[in-house]
PDB file of C-alpha atoms in Angstrom:
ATOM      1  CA  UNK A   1      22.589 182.329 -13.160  1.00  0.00           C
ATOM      2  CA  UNK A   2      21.310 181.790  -9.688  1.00  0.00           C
ATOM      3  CA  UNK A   3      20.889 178.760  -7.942  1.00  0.00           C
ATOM      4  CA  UNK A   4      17.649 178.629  -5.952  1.00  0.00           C
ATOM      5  CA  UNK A   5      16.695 175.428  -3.518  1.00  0.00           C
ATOM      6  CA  UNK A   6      14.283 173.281  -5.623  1.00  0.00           C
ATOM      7  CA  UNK A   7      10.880 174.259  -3.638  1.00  0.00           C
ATOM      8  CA  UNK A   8      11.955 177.821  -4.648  1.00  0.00           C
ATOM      9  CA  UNK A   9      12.673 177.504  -8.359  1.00  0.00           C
ATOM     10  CA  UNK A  10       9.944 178.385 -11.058  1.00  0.00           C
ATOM     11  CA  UNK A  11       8.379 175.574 -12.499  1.00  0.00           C
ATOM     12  CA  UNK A  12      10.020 174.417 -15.988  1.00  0.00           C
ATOM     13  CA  UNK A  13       7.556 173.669 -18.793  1.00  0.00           C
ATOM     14  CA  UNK A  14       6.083 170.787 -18.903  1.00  0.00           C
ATOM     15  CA  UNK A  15       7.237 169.540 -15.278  1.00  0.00           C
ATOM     16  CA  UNK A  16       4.592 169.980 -12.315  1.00  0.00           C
ATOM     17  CA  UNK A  17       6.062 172.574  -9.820  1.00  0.00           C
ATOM     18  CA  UNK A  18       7.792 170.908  -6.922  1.00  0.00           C
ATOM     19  CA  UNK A  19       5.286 171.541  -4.497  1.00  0.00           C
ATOM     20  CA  UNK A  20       2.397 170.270  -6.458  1.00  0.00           C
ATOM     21  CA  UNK A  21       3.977 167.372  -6.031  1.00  0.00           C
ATOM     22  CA  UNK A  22       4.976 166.969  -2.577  1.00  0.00           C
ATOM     23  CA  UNK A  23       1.377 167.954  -2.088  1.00  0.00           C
ATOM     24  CA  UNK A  24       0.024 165.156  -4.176  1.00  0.00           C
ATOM     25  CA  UNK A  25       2.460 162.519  -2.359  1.00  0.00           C
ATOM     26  CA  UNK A  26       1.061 163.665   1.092  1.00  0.00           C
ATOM     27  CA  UNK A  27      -2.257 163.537  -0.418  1.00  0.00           C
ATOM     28  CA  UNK A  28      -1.609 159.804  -1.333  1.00  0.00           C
ATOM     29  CA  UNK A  29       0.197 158.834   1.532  1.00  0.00           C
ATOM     30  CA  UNK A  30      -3.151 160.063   3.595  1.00  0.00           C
ATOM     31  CA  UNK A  31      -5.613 157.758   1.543  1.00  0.00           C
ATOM     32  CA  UNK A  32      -3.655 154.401   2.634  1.00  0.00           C
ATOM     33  CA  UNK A  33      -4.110 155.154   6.633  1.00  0.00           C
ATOM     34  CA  UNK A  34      -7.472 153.610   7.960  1.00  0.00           C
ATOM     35  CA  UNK A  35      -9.839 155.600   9.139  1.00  0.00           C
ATOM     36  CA  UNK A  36      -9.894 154.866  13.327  1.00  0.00           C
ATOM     37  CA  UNK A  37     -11.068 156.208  16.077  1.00  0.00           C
ATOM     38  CA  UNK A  38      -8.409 157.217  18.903  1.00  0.00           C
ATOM     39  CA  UNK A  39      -7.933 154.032  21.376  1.00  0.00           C
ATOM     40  CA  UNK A  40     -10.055 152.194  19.148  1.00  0.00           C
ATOM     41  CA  UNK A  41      -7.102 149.403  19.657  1.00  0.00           C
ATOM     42  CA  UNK A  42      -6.796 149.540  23.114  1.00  0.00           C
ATOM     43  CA  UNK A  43     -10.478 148.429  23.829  1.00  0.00           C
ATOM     44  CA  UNK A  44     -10.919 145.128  25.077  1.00  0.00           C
ATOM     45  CA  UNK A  45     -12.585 142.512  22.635  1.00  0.00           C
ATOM     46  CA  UNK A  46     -11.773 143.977  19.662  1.00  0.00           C
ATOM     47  CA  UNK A  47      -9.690 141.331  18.703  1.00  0.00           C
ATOM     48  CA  UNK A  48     -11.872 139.435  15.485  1.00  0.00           C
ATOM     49  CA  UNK A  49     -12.345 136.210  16.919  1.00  0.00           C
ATOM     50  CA  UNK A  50     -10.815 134.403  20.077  1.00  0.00           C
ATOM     51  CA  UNK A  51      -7.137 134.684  21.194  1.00  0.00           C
ATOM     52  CA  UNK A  52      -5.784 131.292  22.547  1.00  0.00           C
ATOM     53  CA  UNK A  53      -3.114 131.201  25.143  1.00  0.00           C
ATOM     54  CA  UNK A  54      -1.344 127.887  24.158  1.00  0.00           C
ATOM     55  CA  UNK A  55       0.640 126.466  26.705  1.00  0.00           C
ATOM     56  CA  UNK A  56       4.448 126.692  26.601  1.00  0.00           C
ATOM     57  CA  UNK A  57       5.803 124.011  23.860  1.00  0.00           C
ATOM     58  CA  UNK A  58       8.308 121.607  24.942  1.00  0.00           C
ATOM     59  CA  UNK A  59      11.514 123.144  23.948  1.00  0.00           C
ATOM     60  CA  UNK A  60       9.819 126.861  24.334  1.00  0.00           C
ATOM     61  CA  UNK A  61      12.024 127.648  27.725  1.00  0.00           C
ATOM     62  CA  UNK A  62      15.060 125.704  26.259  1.00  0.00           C
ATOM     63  CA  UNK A  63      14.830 128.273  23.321  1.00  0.00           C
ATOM     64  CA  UNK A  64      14.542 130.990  25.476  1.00  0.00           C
ATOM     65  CA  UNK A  65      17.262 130.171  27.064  1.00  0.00           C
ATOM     66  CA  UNK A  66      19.688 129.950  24.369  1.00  0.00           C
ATOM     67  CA  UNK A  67      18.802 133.044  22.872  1.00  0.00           C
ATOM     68  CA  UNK A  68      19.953 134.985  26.548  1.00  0.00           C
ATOM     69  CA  UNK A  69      23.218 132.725  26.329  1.00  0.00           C
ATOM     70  CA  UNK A  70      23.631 133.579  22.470  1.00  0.00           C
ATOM     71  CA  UNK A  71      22.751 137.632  23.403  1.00  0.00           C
ATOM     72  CA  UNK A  72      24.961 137.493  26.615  1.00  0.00           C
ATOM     73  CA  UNK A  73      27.926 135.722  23.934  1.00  0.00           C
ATOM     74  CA  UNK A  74      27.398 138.133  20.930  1.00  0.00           C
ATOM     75  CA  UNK A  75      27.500 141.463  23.662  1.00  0.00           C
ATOM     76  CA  UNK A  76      30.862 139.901  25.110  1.00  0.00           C
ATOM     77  CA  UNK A  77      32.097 139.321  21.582  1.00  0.00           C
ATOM     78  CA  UNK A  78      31.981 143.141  21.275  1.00  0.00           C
ATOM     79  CA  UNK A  79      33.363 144.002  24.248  1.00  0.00           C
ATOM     80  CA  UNK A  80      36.057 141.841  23.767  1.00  0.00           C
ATOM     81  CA  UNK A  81      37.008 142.771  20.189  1.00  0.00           C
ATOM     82  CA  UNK A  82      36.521 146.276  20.456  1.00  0.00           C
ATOM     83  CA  UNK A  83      40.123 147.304  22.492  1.00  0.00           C
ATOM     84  CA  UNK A  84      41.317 145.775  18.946  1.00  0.00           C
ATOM     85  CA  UNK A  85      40.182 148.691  17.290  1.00  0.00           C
ATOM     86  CA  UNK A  86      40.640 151.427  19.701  1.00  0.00           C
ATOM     87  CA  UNK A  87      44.121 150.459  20.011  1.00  0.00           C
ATOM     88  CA  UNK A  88      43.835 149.685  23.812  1.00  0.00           C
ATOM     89  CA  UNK A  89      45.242 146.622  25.645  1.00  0.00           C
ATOM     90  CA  UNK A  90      43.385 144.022  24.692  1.00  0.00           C
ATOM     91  CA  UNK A  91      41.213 141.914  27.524  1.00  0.00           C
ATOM     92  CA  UNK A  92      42.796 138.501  29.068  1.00  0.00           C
ATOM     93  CA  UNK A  93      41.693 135.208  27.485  1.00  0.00           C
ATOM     94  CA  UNK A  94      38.877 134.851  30.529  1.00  0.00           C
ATOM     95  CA  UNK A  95      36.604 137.785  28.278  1.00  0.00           C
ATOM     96  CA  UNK A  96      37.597 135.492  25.015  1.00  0.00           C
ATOM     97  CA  UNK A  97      36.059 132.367  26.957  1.00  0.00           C
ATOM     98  CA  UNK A  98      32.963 134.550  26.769  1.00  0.00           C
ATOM     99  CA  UNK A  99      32.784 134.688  23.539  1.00  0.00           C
ATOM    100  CA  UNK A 100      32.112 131.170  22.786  1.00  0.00           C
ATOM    101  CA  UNK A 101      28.631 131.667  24.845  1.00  0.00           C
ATOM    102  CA  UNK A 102      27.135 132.648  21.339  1.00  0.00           C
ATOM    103  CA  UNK A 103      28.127 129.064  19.934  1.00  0.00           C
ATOM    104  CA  UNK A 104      26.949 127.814  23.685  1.00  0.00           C
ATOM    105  CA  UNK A 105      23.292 129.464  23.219  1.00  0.00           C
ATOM    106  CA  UNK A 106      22.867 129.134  19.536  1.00  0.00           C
ATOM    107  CA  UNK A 107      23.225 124.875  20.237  1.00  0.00           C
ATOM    108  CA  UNK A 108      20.864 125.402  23.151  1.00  0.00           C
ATOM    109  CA  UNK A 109      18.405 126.809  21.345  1.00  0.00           C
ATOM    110  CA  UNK A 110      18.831 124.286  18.045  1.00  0.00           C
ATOM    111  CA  UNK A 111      18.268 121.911  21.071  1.00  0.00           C
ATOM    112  CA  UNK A 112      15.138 123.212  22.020  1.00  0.00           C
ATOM    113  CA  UNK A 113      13.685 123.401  18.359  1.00  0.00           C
ATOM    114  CA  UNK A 114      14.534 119.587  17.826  1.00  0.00           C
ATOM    115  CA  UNK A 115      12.957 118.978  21.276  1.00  0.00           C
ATOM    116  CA  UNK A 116       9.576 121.440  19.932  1.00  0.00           C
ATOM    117  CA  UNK A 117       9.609 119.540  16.718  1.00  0.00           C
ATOM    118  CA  UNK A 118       9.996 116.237  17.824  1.00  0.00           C
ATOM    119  CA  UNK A 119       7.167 116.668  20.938  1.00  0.00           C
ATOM    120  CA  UNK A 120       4.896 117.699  17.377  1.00  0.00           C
ATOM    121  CA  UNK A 121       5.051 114.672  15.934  1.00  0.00           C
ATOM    122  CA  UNK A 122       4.961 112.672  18.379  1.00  0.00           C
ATOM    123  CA  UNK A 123       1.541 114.344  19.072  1.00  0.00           C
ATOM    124  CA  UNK A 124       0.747 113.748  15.159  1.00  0.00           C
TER     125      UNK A 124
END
């Protein structure tokens, strides 16, 4: 008996050969896109309906913020813990003080959420 790659093999009875039905999946696939015109996305105004540009919330910087301290905390984290699993002398306890800038910007940003949610009802 020889064993041929799938697309090669003769159809078995009763089963649609293999590239009938690749065919009929691309086939399918096609009929969900949209038919568009190239850069029809890019033109300006095609937007249904206005965009506003809100202003900033209250606690919108404060949540930036925090999520560059969390980012800056969680990168450190892995550069700190990762001599542990190289096997390499590990880093001195000032890259470990690093760490805790995840726990740092994760409060920062709860901060600015309260501060967002609070400024919303007070508007309310």
């Amino acid at each position: 008996m020889v064993l041929l790659p799938c697309w090669q093999q003769p159809p078995q009875e009763g089963y649609p050969s293999s590239s009938l039905v690749i065919r009929t999946a691309v086939r399918k696939r096609r009929l969900f896109r949209a038919p568009v015109a190239p850069g029809w996305f890019a033109a300006p105004g095609n937007y249904p309906g206005g965009v506003s540009t809100t202003p900033s919330g209250a606690g919108d910087r404060l949540v930036r913020i925090g999520a560059i301290v969390f980012f800056i905390g969680a990168l450190s984290t892995l550069v700190t813990v990762a001599p542990l699993f190289l096997g390499t002398r590990p880093l001195p306890s000032i890259a470990w003080s690093l760490c805790m800038l995840m726990g740092v910007g994760f409060l920062i940003a709860a901060a600015g959420v309260i501060r967002s949610a609070r400024a919303g009802s007070a508007k309310q």
